[in-house]
XYZ file of C-alpha atoms in Angstrom:
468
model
C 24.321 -20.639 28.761
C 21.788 -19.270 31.151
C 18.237 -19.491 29.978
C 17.718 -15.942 30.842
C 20.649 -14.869 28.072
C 19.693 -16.652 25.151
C 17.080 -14.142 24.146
C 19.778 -11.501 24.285
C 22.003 -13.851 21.733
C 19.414 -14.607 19.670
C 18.367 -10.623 19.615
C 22.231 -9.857 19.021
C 22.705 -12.670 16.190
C 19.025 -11.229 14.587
C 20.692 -7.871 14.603
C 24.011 -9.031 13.060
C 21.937 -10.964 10.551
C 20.492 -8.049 8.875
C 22.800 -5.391 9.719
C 25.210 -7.703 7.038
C 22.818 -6.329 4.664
C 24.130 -2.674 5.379
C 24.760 -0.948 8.500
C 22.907 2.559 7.573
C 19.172 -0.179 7.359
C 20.337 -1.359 10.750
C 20.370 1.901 11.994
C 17.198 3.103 10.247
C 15.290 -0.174 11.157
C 16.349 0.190 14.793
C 15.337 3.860 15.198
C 11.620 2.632 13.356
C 11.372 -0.277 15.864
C 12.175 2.386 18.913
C 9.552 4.571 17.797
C 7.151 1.913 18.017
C 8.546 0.507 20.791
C 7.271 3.669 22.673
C 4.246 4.719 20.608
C 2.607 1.468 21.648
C 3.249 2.277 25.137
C 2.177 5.538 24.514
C -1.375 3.940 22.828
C -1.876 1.917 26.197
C -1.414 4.721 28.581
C -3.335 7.131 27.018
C -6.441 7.984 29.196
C -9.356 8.069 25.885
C -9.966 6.335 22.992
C -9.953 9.370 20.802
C -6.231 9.967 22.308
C -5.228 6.678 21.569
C -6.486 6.298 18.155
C -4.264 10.012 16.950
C -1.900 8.527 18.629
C -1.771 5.245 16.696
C -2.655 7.220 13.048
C 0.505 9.075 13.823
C 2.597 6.223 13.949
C 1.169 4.577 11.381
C 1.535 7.441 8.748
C 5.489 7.689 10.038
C 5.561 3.961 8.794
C 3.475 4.461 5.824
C 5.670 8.066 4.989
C 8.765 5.629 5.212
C 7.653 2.930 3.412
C 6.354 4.743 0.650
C 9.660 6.677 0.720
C 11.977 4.235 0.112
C 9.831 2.245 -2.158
C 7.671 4.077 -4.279
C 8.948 7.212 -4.586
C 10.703 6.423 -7.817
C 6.931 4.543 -9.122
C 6.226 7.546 -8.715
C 8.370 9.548 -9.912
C 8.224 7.209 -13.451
C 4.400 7.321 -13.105
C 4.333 10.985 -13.230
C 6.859 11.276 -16.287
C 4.844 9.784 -18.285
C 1.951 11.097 -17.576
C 3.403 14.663 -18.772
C 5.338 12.623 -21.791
C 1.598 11.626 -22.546
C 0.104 15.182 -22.972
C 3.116 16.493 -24.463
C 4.734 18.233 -21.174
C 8.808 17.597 -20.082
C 9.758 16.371 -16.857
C 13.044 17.481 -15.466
C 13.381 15.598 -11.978
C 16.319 12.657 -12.838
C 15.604 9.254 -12.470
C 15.722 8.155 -8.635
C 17.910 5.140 -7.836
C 16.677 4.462 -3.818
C 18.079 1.137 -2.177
C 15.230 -1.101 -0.878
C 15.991 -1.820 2.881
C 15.591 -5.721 3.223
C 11.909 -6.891 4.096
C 11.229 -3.348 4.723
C 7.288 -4.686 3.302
C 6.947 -7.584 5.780
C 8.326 -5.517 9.246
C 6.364 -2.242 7.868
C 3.554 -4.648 8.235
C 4.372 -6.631 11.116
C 4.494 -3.326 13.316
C 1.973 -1.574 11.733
C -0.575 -4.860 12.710
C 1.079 -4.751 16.718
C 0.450 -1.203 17.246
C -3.315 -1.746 15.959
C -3.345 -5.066 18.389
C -2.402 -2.624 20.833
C -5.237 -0.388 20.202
C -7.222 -2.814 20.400
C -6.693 -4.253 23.856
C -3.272 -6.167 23.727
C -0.636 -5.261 26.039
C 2.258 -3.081 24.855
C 5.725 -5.156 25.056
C 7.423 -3.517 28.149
C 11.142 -5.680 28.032
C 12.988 -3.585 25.166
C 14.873 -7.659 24.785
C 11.455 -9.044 23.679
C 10.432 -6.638 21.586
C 13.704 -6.410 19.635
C 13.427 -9.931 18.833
C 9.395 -9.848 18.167
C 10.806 -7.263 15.169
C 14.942 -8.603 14.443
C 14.053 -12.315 14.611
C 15.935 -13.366 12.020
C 14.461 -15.901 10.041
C 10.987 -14.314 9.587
C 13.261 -11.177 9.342
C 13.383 -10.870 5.225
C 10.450 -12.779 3.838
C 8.049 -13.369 6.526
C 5.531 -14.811 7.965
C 4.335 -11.675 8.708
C 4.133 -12.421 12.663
C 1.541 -11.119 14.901
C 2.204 -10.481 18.573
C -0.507 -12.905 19.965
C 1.440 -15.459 18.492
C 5.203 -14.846 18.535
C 5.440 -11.999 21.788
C 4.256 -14.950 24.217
C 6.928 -17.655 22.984
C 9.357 -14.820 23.284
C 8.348 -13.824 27.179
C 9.099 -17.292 27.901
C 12.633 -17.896 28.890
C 13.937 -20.090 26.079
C 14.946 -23.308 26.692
C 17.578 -25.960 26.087
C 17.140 -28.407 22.838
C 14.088 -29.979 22.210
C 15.336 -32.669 20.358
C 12.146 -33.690 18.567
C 11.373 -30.067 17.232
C 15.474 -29.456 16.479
C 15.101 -32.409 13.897
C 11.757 -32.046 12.664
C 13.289 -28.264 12.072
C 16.396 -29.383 10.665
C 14.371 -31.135 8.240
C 11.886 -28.985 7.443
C 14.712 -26.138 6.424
C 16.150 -29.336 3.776
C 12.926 -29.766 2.268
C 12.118 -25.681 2.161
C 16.384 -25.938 0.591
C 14.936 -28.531 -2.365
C 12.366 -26.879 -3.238
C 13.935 -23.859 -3.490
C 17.585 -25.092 -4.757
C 16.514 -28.233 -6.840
C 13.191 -27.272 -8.141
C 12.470 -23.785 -8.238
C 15.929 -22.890 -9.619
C 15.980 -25.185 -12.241
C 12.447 -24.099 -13.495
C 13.926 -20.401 -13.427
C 16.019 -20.160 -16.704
C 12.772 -21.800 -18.771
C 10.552 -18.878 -17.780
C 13.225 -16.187 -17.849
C 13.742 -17.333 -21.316
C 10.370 -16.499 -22.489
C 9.241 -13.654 -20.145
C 12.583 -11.503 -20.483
C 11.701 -11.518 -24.852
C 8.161 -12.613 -25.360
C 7.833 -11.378 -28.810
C 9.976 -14.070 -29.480
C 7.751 -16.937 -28.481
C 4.067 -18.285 -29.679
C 0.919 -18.421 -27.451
C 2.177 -22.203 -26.679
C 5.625 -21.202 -25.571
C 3.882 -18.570 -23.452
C 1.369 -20.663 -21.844
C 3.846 -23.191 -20.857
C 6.387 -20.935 -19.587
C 3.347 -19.524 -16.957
C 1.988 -22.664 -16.626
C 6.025 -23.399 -15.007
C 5.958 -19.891 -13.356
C 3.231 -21.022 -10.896
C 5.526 -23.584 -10.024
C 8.606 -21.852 -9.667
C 7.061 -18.761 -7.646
C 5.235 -21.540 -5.284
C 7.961 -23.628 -4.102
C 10.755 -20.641 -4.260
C 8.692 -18.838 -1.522
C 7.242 -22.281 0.262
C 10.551 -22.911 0.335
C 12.194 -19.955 2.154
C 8.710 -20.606 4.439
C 9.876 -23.777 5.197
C 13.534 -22.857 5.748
C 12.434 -19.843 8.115
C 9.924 -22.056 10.003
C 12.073 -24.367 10.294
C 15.219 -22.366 11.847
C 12.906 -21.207 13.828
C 11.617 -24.058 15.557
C 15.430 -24.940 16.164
C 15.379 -22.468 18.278
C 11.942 -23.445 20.051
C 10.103 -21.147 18.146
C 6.649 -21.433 16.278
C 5.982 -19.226 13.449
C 2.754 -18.641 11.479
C 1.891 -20.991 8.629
C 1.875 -19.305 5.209
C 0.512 -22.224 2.833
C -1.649 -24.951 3.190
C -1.551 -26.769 -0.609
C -2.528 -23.764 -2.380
C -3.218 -25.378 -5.831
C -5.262 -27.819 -4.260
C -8.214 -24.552 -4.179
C -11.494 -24.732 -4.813
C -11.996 -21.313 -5.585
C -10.080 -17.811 -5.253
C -11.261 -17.207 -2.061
C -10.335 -21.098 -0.634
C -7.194 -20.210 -2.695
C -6.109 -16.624 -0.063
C -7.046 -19.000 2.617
C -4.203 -21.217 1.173
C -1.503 -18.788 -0.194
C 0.596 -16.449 1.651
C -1.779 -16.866 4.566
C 0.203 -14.203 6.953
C -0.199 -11.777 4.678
C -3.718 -12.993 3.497
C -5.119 -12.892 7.128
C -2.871 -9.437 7.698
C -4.791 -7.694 5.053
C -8.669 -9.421 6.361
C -7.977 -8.050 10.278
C -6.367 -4.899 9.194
C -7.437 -3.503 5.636
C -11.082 -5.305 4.442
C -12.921 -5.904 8.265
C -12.101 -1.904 9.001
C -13.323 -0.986 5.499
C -16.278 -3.377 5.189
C -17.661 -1.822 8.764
C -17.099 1.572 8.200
C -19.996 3.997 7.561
C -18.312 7.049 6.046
C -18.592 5.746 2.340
C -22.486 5.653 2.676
C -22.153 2.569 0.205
C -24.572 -0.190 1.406
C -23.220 -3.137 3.342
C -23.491 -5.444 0.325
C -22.077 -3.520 -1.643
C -19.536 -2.131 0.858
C -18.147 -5.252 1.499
C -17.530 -5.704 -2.362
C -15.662 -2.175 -2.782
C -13.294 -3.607 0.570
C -12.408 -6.548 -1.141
C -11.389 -4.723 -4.541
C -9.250 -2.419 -2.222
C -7.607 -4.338 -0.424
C -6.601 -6.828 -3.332
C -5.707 -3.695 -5.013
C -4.050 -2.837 -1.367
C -1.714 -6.541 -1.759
C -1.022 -6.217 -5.488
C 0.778 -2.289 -4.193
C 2.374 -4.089 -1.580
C 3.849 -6.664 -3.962
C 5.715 -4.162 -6.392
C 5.546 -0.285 -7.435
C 4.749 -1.289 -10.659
C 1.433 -1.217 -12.503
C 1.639 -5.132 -13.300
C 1.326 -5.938 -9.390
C -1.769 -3.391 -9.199
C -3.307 -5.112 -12.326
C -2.506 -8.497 -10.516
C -4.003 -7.623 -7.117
C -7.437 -5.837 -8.663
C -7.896 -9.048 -11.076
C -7.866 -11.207 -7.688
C -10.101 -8.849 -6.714
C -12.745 -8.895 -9.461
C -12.159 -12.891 -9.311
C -13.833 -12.902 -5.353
C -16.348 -9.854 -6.210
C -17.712 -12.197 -9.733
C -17.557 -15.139 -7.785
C -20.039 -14.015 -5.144
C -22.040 -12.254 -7.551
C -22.242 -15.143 -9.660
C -22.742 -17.444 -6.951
C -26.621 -18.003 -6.959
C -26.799 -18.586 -10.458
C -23.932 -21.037 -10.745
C -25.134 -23.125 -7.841
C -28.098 -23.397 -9.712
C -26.305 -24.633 -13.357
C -23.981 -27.024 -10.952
C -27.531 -28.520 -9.453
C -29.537 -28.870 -12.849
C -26.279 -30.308 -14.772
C -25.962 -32.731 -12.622
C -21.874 -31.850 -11.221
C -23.690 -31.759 -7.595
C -23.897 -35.839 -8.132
C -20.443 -36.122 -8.689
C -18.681 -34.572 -6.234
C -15.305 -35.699 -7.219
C -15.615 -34.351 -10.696
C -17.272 -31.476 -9.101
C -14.458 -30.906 -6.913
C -11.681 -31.457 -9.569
C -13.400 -28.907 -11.952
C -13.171 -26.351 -9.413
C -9.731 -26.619 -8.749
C -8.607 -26.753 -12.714
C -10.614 -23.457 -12.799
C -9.082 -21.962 -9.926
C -5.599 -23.028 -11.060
C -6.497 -21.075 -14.565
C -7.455 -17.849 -12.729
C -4.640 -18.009 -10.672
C -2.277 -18.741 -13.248
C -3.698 -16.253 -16.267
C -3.121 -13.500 -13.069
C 0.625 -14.258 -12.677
C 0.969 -13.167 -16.432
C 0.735 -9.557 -15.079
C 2.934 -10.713 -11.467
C 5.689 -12.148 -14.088
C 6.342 -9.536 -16.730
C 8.669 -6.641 -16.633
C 5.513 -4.202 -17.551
C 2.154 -3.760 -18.406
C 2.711 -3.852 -22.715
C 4.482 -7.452 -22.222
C 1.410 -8.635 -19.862
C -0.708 -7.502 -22.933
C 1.138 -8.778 -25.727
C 0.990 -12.002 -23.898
C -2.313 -12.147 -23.194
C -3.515 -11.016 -26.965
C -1.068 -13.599 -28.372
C -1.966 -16.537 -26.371
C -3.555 -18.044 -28.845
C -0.964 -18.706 -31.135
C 1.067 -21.548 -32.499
C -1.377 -24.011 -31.103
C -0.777 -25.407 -34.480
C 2.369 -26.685 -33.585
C 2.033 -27.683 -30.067
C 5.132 -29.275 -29.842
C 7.479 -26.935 -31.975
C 6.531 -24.491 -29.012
C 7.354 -26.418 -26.280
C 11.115 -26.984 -27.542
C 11.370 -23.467 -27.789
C 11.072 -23.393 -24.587
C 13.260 -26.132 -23.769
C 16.267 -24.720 -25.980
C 17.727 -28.218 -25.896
C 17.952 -28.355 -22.046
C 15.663 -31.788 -22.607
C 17.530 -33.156 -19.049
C 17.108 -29.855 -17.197
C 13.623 -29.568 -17.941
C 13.172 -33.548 -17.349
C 14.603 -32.688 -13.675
C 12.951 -30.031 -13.359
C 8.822 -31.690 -14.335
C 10.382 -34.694 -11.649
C 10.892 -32.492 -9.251
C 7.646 -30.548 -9.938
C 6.269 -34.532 -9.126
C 8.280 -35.104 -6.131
C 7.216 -31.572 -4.034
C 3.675 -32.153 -5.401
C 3.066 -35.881 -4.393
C 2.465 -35.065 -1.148
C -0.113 -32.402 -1.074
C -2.132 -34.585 -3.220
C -2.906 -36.489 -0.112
C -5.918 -34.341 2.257
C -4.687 -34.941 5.312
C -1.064 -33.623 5.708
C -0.978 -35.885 8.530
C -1.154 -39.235 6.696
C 2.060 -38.167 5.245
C 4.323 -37.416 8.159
C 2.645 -40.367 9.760
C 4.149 -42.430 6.538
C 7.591 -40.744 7.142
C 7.529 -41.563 10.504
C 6.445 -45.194 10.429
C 9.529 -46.161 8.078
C 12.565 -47.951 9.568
C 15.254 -45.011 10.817
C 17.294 -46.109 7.919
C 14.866 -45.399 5.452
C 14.189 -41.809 6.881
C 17.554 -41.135 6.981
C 17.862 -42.369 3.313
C 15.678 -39.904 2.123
C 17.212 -36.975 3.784
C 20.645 -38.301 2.814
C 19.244 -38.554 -0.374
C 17.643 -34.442 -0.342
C 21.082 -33.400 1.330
C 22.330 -34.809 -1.977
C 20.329 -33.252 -4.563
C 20.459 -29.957 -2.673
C 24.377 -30.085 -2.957
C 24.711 -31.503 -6.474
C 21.432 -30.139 -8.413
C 22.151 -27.063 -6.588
C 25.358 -25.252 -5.195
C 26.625 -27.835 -7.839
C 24.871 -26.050 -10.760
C 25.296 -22.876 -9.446
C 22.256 -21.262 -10.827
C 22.203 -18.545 -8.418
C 18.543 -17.568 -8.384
C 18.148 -15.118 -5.682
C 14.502 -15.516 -3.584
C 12.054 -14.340 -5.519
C 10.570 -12.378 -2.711
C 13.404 -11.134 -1.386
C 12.661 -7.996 -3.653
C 9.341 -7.305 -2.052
């Protein structure tokens, strides 16, 4: 096929893609993408800055208006029942059942973040073909990475080419290893912490602990894994999408840990929420302390983003007070690291950090995890039970599944292994230096797994952020 056609297929096949999802979102998604489409355009003509900014806000709130329509309103709607059940005051309006549009979160933000570029200097997309795809490209389309147009608009402009071989199969198995971590691993860990987060009352502060201590795990390489998978199609296709992890647990400290986790969205919310904040001047807040309040809003800002529920809010303003304690504390704790001596051992140092960091991030997805805010509490206040019998907990847990949680710890190991290493490179080079029939080997042997630990089992965990 022509080189100048395969954007037009590959737009075409994006649109199919998500249009499976329902016609009616392909419509509305469409008209949204138009409108910004020609609003950009509309940013870069204009003849003042003034003119251009209304023009932007205006677009913006359209996106905000439709976002918050279609995913809040019934937050809402709940929120504001019981606030009049709580002083005693009914509340006729019915309960509102509104179908989430697919990845409505991730393009909401992906357009919002181009139309701001565009404000600030970067050419509007002209070709309607490029632009489609910049929004419909299918496998960034549901989950992310939550593109930006410096980096995806120019691969796009370019006409695409035939096969690169190389990139096809480092692709190819990139999208296997996103598939067992997802399939093998993540789904398998599933049922364990579904067990005790669906009925908590019914499990001691052991059974809780261990069942969030497996969460972290399950949440990590089910969204690494559709990462992989989408970075992966895409560079089939010639395409280079934005990183969004980089060894997260591996942290030495919250902030080390957002450089690490979800870094499109991360880096989305620095450019576009907390560097506009932190230099504003309307708050009259000092700098130092303005650049604190910016940091609680726009955790506060990715926890809403996350969920309409409370839990997500009370999980992005913990991050939040994590980075603003940490800086405060900083002084004083560089000081205590110094005088006890941890300064002289920097590998101890180092792997103190990162159990810390690991806690924090962990005792936060208690509130990501549970269904609402009174089973995040009677978590957290019952913690500390059954430590007593340590082990009597754990089975609970396990519910006789002994082999299903064995595979599931092994594979825990297997994904793991490899980020213990710094340099992401010594890996691949270790990979690549093996005899052809040893590589294959190993993705025969992932093919496997995937097929039989997975479709096999059929365990049928959807993508866990496939809801956001």
């Amino acid at each position: 096929m022509p080189s100048r056609f395969r954007l037009h297929l590959l737009l075409i096949a994006s649109l199919v893609f998500y249009g499976w999802s329902g016609p009616l979102f392909l419509v509305h998604l469409l008209v949204a993408a138009g409108l910004v489409y020609y609003f950009a355009i509309a940013i870069e003509k204009a003849e003042d800055k003034p003119r251009k900014q209304m023009i932007m806000t205006i677009a913006i709130v359209l996106l905000v208006l439709n976002l918050v329509g279609f995913k809040y309103t019934s937050f809402f709607n709940e929120s504001l029942r019981g606030l009049f059940g709580w002083f005693g005051a009914s509340y006729d309006v019915p309960v509102l059942n509104i179908i989430l549009p697919l990845g409505i979160s991730f393009y909401t933000f992906l357009m919002i973040g181009y139309l701001i570029d565009t404000l600030r200097g970067d050419k509007a997309e002209r070709d309607p073909w490029v632009f489609g795809t910049f929004v419909f490209f299918f496998p960034k389309m549901i989950a992310g990475p939550i593109e930006r147009g410096k980096n995806l608009l120019p691969q796009l402009r370019v006409p695409l080419t035939g096969f690169n071989y190389a990139l096809m199969t480092a692709g190819l198995q990139l999208m296997l290893w996103g598939a067992f971590k997802k399939v093998v691993v993540a789904d398998r860990i599933a049922p364990f912490v579904n067990r005790v987060y669906d009925d908590p009352h019914a499990f001691d502060g052991v059974a809780m602990v261990f069942a969030t201590w497996l969460y972290a795990f399950q949440l990590y390489f089910d969204f690494s894994g559709y990462t992989d998978i989408a970075l992966g199609a895409a560079m089939v296709f010639g395409i280079k999408l934005l990183p969004n992890f980089n060894r997260p647990y591996f942290a030495v400290s919250i902030q080390d840990f957002w450089k690490r986790w979800h870094i499109s969205l991360s880096s989305w919310l620095n450019d576009y929420v907390y560097t506009p904040f932190s230099r504003s001047r309307w708050t009259g807040l000092k700098m130092y302390n303005l650049m604190l309040a910016g940091m609680i809003l726009t955790f506060v800002v990715s926890g809403f983003w996350h969920g309409a529920n409370w839990t997500f809010i009370v999980w992005g303003a913990l991050h939040g007070s994590y980075v603003v304690v940490s800086l405060l504390a900083q002084k004083p704790w560089n000081k205590f690291a110094k005088n006890s001596g941890l300064t002289k051992r920097p590998k101890t140092y180092r792997a103190l950090k990162i159990g810390v960091t690991f806690f924090l991030v962990c005792f936060a997805y208690i509130f990501f995890r549970s269904d609402s805010l009174a089973d995040a509490g009677y978590i957290i206040t019952h913690m500390h039970t059954g430590w007593g019998g340590f082990a009597g907990g754990i089975r609970s847990v396990i519910d006789g599944k002994l082999a299903e949680m064995a595979l599931a710890i092994l594979g825990i190991i297997v994904v793991m292994a490899p980020e213990w290493y710094k340099d992401h490179a010594k890996v691949g080079d270790i990979y690549r230096a093996l005899p052809s029939w040893q590589r294959w080997g190993l993705v025969y042997a992932a093919t496997v797994a995937v097929v039989i630990l997975g479709a096999y089992y059929n365990l049928d965990q959807k993508f866990i952020y496939f809801r956001f």
